Amino acid sequence: MVTVTDIAAAKIKELRDKEGLSDNYNVRVAVQGGGCSGLMYDLDFASAPQPNDMVFEDKGVKIMVDKKSILYLAGTELDFSDGLNGKGFQFKNPNATRTCGCGESFAV
């Protein structure tokens, strides 16, 4: 399961509205090869799940994750920070053994 904090849920809804997307658009979270640590997070809006997606709902936000990515993302919490130490979405991933300084890549 992938969850979101209250602030991340609010920011997702705000961004969806700002981009003129309807409530039918949900968040797709995936893992791709690359980045400083070997794996990178990919976050985007999508209107429909793919055939192999798992769909979770937390705080009114639907999160779609493909079956390959869920192996890396199980138990992850999506947060958002706009403070001095960083701005943007942050992944609190209990499976990551190492993360890079920017927080966009990780290793397991």
mmCIF file of the C-alpha atoms, coordinates in Angstrom:
data_MODEL
# 
_entry.id   MODEL 
# 
loop_
_atom_site.group_PDB 
_atom_site.id 
_atom_site.type_symbol 
_atom_site.label_atom_id 
_atom_site.label_alt_id 
_atom_site.label_comp_id 
_atom_site.label_asym_id 
_atom_site.label_entity_id 
_atom_site.label_seq_id 
_atom_site.pdbx_PDB_ins_code 
_atom_site.Cartn_x 
_atom_site.Cartn_y 
_atom_site.Cartn_z 
_atom_site.occupancy 
_atom_site.B_iso_or_equiv 
_atom_site.pdbx_formal_charge 
_atom_site.auth_seq_id 
_atom_site.auth_comp_id 
_atom_site.auth_asym_id 
_atom_site.auth_atom_id 
_atom_site.pdbx_PDB_model_num 
ATOM 1   C CA . MET A 1 1   ? 0.000   0.000  0.000   1.00 0.00 ? 1   MET A CA 1 
ATOM 2   C CA . VAL A 1 2   ? 1.097   3.565  -0.722  1.00 0.00 ? 2   VAL A CA 1 
ATOM 3   C CA . THR A 1 3   ? -0.306  6.366  1.433   1.00 0.00 ? 3   THR A CA 1 
ATOM 4   C CA . VAL A 1 4   ? -0.240  10.174 1.398   1.00 0.00 ? 4   VAL A CA 1 
ATOM 5   C CA . THR A 1 5   ? 0.023   12.728 4.175   1.00 0.00 ? 5   THR A CA 1 
ATOM 6   C CA . ASP A 1 6   ? -2.674  15.375 4.582   1.00 0.00 ? 6   ASP A CA 1 
ATOM 7   C CA . ILE A 1 7   ? -0.408  18.061 3.083   1.00 0.00 ? 7   ILE A CA 1 
ATOM 8   C CA . ALA A 1 8   ? 0.500   15.854 0.089   1.00 0.00 ? 8   ALA A CA 1 
ATOM 9   C CA . ALA A 1 9   ? -3.171  15.070 -0.563  1.00 0.00 ? 9   ALA A CA 1 
ATOM 10  C CA . ALA A 1 10  ? -4.029  18.777 -0.494  1.00 0.00 ? 10  ALA A CA 1 
ATOM 11  C CA . LYS A 1 11  ? -1.141  19.609 -2.846  1.00 0.00 ? 11  LYS A CA 1 
ATOM 12  C CA . ILE A 1 12  ? -2.126  16.844 -5.285  1.00 0.00 ? 12  ILE A CA 1 
ATOM 13  C CA . LYS A 1 13  ? -5.692  18.183 -5.427  1.00 0.00 ? 13  LYS A CA 1 
ATOM 14  C CA . GLU A 1 14  ? -4.384  21.749 -5.831  1.00 0.00 ? 14  GLU A CA 1 
ATOM 15  C CA . LEU A 1 15  ? -2.070  20.759 -8.709  1.00 0.00 ? 15  LEU A CA 1 
ATOM 16  C CA . ARG A 1 16  ? -4.809  18.759 -10.418 1.00 0.00 ? 16  ARG A CA 1 
ATOM 17  C CA . ASP A 1 17  ? -7.118  21.782 -10.285 1.00 0.00 ? 17  ASP A CA 1 
ATOM 18  C CA . LYS A 1 18  ? -4.342  24.144 -11.419 1.00 0.00 ? 18  LYS A CA 1 
ATOM 19  C CA . GLU A 1 19  ? -3.683  21.935 -14.474 1.00 0.00 ? 19  GLU A CA 1 
ATOM 20  C CA . GLY A 1 20  ? -7.397  21.910 -15.298 1.00 0.00 ? 20  GLY A CA 1 
ATOM 21  C CA . LEU A 1 21  ? -7.747  18.165 -14.770 1.00 0.00 ? 21  LEU A CA 1 
ATOM 22  C CA . SER A 1 22  ? -10.990 16.600 -13.610 1.00 0.00 ? 22  SER A CA 1 
ATOM 23  C CA . ASP A 1 23  ? -11.387 14.437 -10.502 1.00 0.00 ? 23  ASP A CA 1 
ATOM 24  C CA . ASN A 1 24  ? -11.088 11.433 -12.847 1.00 0.00 ? 24  ASN A CA 1 
ATOM 25  C CA . TYR A 1 25  ? -7.327  12.038 -12.942 1.00 0.00 ? 25  TYR A CA 1 
ATOM 26  C CA . ASN A 1 26  ? -5.416  10.166 -10.285 1.00 0.00 ? 26  ASN A CA 1 
ATOM 27  C CA . VAL A 1 27  ? -1.789  9.951  -9.231  1.00 0.00 ? 27  VAL A CA 1 
ATOM 28  C CA . ARG A 1 28  ? 0.459   7.357  -10.853 1.00 0.00 ? 28  ARG A CA 1 
ATOM 29  C CA . VAL A 1 29  ? 3.562   6.454  -8.859  1.00 0.00 ? 29  VAL A CA 1 
ATOM 30  C CA . ALA A 1 30  ? 6.248   4.302  -10.466 1.00 0.00 ? 30  ALA A CA 1 
ATOM 31  C CA . VAL A 1 31  ? 9.864   3.285  -10.069 1.00 0.00 ? 31  VAL A CA 1 
ATOM 32  C CA . GLN A 1 32  ? 12.317  3.558  -12.951 1.00 0.00 ? 32  GLN A CA 1 
ATOM 33  C CA . GLY A 1 33  ? 15.989  2.759  -13.297 1.00 0.00 ? 33  GLY A CA 1 
ATOM 34  C CA . GLY A 1 34  ? 18.353  5.738  -13.053 1.00 0.00 ? 34  GLY A CA 1 
ATOM 35  C CA . GLY A 1 35  ? 19.374  8.532  -10.739 1.00 0.00 ? 35  GLY A CA 1 
ATOM 36  C CA . CYS A 1 36  ? 22.322  8.748  -8.367  1.00 0.00 ? 36  CYS A CA 1 
ATOM 37  C CA . SER A 1 37  ? 21.338  5.651  -6.383  1.00 0.00 ? 37  SER A CA 1 
ATOM 38  C CA . GLY A 1 38  ? 20.042  3.386  -9.151  1.00 0.00 ? 38  GLY A CA 1 
ATOM 39  C CA . LEU A 1 39  ? 16.262  3.794  -8.946  1.00 0.00 ? 39  LEU A CA 1 
ATOM 40  C CA . MET A 1 40  ? 14.112  6.887  -9.403  1.00 0.00 ? 40  MET A CA 1 
ATOM 41  C CA . TYR A 1 41  ? 10.571  7.789  -8.421  1.00 0.00 ? 41  TYR A CA 1 
ATOM 42  C CA . ASP A 1 42  ? 8.154   8.861  -11.151 1.00 0.00 ? 42  ASP A CA 1 
ATOM 43  C CA . LEU A 1 43  ? 5.036   10.806 -10.194 1.00 0.00 ? 43  LEU A CA 1 
ATOM 44  C CA . ASP A 1 44  ? 2.374   11.887 -12.683 1.00 0.00 ? 44  ASP A CA 1 
ATOM 45  C CA . PHE A 1 45  ? -1.357  12.256 -13.272 1.00 0.00 ? 45  PHE A CA 1 
ATOM 46  C CA . ALA A 1 46  ? -3.265  9.612  -15.242 1.00 0.00 ? 46  ALA A CA 1 
ATOM 47  C CA . SER A 1 47  ? -6.935  9.276  -16.058 1.00 0.00 ? 47  SER A CA 1 
ATOM 48  C CA . ALA A 1 48  ? -7.218  5.485  -15.907 1.00 0.00 ? 48  ALA A CA 1 
ATOM 49  C CA . PRO A 1 49  ? -5.296  2.583  -14.410 1.00 0.00 ? 49  PRO A CA 1 
ATOM 50  C CA . GLN A 1 50  ? -3.304  0.263  -16.641 1.00 0.00 ? 50  GLN A CA 1 
ATOM 51  C CA . PRO A 1 51  ? -4.247  -3.451 -16.682 1.00 0.00 ? 51  PRO A CA 1 
ATOM 52  C CA . ASN A 1 52  ? -1.459  -4.382 -14.223 1.00 0.00 ? 52  ASN A CA 1 
ATOM 53  C CA . ASP A 1 53  ? -1.968  -1.468 -11.820 1.00 0.00 ? 53  ASP A CA 1 
ATOM 54  C CA . MET A 1 54  ? -2.865  -1.735 -8.180  1.00 0.00 ? 54  MET A CA 1 
ATOM 55  C CA . VAL A 1 55  ? -5.062  1.145  -6.979  1.00 0.00 ? 55  VAL A CA 1 
ATOM 56  C CA . PHE A 1 56  ? -5.003  2.512  -3.447  1.00 0.00 ? 56  PHE A CA 1 
ATOM 57  C CA . GLU A 1 57  ? -7.050  5.343  -1.986  1.00 0.00 ? 57  GLU A CA 1 
ATOM 58  C CA . ASP A 1 58  ? -5.946  7.507  0.916   1.00 0.00 ? 58  ASP A CA 1 
ATOM 59  C CA . LYS A 1 59  ? -7.350  10.844 2.077   1.00 0.00 ? 59  LYS A CA 1 
ATOM 60  C CA . GLY A 1 60  ? -9.482  11.157 -1.051  1.00 0.00 ? 60  GLY A CA 1 
ATOM 61  C CA . VAL A 1 61  ? -6.564  10.580 -3.432  1.00 0.00 ? 61  VAL A CA 1 
ATOM 62  C CA . LYS A 1 62  ? -6.391  7.511  -5.672  1.00 0.00 ? 62  LYS A CA 1 
ATOM 63  C CA . ILE A 1 63  ? -2.864  6.226  -6.211  1.00 0.00 ? 63  ILE A CA 1 
ATOM 64  C CA . MET A 1 64  ? -2.075  3.867  -9.088  1.00 0.00 ? 64  MET A CA 1 
ATOM 65  C CA . VAL A 1 65  ? 1.053   1.709  -8.924  1.00 0.00 ? 65  VAL A CA 1 
ATOM 66  C CA . ASP A 1 66  ? 2.129   -0.955 -11.403 1.00 0.00 ? 66  ASP A CA 1 
ATOM 67  C CA . LYS A 1 67  ? 2.863   -4.423 -9.997  1.00 0.00 ? 67  LYS A CA 1 
ATOM 68  C CA . LYS A 1 68  ? 6.614   -4.143 -10.592 1.00 0.00 ? 68  LYS A CA 1 
ATOM 69  C CA . SER A 1 69  ? 6.888   -0.809 -8.776  1.00 0.00 ? 69  SER A CA 1 
ATOM 70  C CA . ILE A 1 70  ? 4.840   -1.949 -5.767  1.00 0.00 ? 70  ILE A CA 1 
ATOM 71  C CA . LEU A 1 71  ? 7.678   -4.332 -4.906  1.00 0.00 ? 71  LEU A CA 1 
ATOM 72  C CA . TYR A 1 72  ? 9.813   -1.240 -4.216  1.00 0.00 ? 72  TYR A CA 1 
ATOM 73  C CA . LEU A 1 73  ? 7.058   1.038  -2.908  1.00 0.00 ? 73  LEU A CA 1 
ATOM 74  C CA . ALA A 1 74  ? 5.103   -1.122 -0.446  1.00 0.00 ? 74  ALA A CA 1 
ATOM 75  C CA . GLY A 1 75  ? 4.614   0.867  2.744   1.00 0.00 ? 75  GLY A CA 1 
ATOM 76  C CA . THR A 1 76  ? 5.760   4.167  1.212   1.00 0.00 ? 76  THR A CA 1 
ATOM 77  C CA . GLU A 1 77  ? 4.235   7.437  2.347   1.00 0.00 ? 77  GLU A CA 1 
ATOM 78  C CA . LEU A 1 78  ? 4.112   10.385 -0.048  1.00 0.00 ? 78  LEU A CA 1 
ATOM 79  C CA . ASP A 1 79  ? 4.675   13.720 1.691   1.00 0.00 ? 79  ASP A CA 1 
ATOM 80  C CA . PHE A 1 80  ? 5.072   17.319 0.537   1.00 0.00 ? 80  PHE A CA 1 
ATOM 81  C CA . SER A 1 81  ? 7.381   19.994 1.897   1.00 0.00 ? 81  SER A CA 1 
ATOM 82  C CA . ASP A 1 82  ? 7.724   23.606 0.886   1.00 0.00 ? 82  ASP A CA 1 
ATOM 83  C CA . GLY A 1 83  ? 10.182  24.572 3.597   1.00 0.00 ? 83  GLY A CA 1 
ATOM 84  C CA . LEU A 1 84  ? 13.725  25.870 3.378   1.00 0.00 ? 84  LEU A CA 1 
ATOM 85  C CA . ASN A 1 85  ? 15.252  22.379 3.282   1.00 0.00 ? 85  ASN A CA 1 
ATOM 86  C CA . GLY A 1 86  ? 13.465  21.371 0.147   1.00 0.00 ? 86  GLY A CA 1 
ATOM 87  C CA . LYS A 1 87  ? 10.368  21.901 -1.874  1.00 0.00 ? 87  LYS A CA 1 
ATOM 88  C CA . GLY A 1 88  ? 8.266   19.259 -3.476  1.00 0.00 ? 88  GLY A CA 1 
ATOM 89  C CA . PHE A 1 89  ? 7.010   15.756 -3.004  1.00 0.00 ? 89  PHE A CA 1 
ATOM 90  C CA . GLN A 1 90  ? 9.060   13.458 -0.829  1.00 0.00 ? 90  GLN A CA 1 
ATOM 91  C CA . PHE A 1 91  ? 8.884   9.682  -0.587  1.00 0.00 ? 91  PHE A CA 1 
ATOM 92  C CA . LYS A 1 92  ? 9.229   8.096  2.845   1.00 0.00 ? 92  LYS A CA 1 
ATOM 93  C CA . ASN A 1 93  ? 10.127  4.618  1.653   1.00 0.00 ? 93  ASN A CA 1 
ATOM 94  C CA . PRO A 1 94  ? 10.854  1.961  4.313   1.00 0.00 ? 94  PRO A CA 1 
ATOM 95  C CA . ASN A 1 95  ? 12.355  -0.293 1.621   1.00 0.00 ? 95  ASN A CA 1 
ATOM 96  C CA . ALA A 1 96  ? 15.103  2.146  0.611   1.00 0.00 ? 96  ALA A CA 1 
ATOM 97  C CA . THR A 1 97  ? 18.508  1.226  1.986   1.00 0.00 ? 97  THR A CA 1 
ATOM 98  C CA . ARG A 1 98  ? 20.126  4.351  0.541   1.00 0.00 ? 98  ARG A CA 1 
ATOM 99  C CA . THR A 1 99  ? 18.846  7.644  -0.898  1.00 0.00 ? 99  THR A CA 1 
ATOM 100 C CA . CYS A 1 100 ? 20.614  10.451 -2.706  1.00 0.00 ? 100 CYS A CA 1 
ATOM 101 C CA . GLY A 1 101 ? 20.808  13.990 -1.338  1.00 0.00 ? 101 GLY A CA 1 
ATOM 102 C CA . CYS A 1 102 ? 18.092  15.292 -3.629  1.00 0.00 ? 102 CYS A CA 1 
ATOM 103 C CA . GLY A 1 103 ? 15.648  12.584 -2.509  1.00 0.00 ? 103 GLY A CA 1 
ATOM 104 C CA . GLU A 1 104 ? 14.699  11.655 -6.059  1.00 0.00 ? 104 GLU A CA 1 
ATOM 105 C CA . SER A 1 105 ? 16.569  8.365  -6.246  1.00 0.00 ? 105 SER A CA 1 
ATOM 106 C CA . PHE A 1 106 ? 17.102  5.393  -3.974  1.00 0.00 ? 106 PHE A CA 1 
ATOM 107 C CA . ALA A 1 107 ? 18.490  1.881  -3.719  1.00 0.00 ? 107 ALA A CA 1 
ATOM 108 C CA . VAL A 1 108 ? 17.104  -1.271 -2.116  1.00 0.00 ? 108 VAL A CA 1 
# 
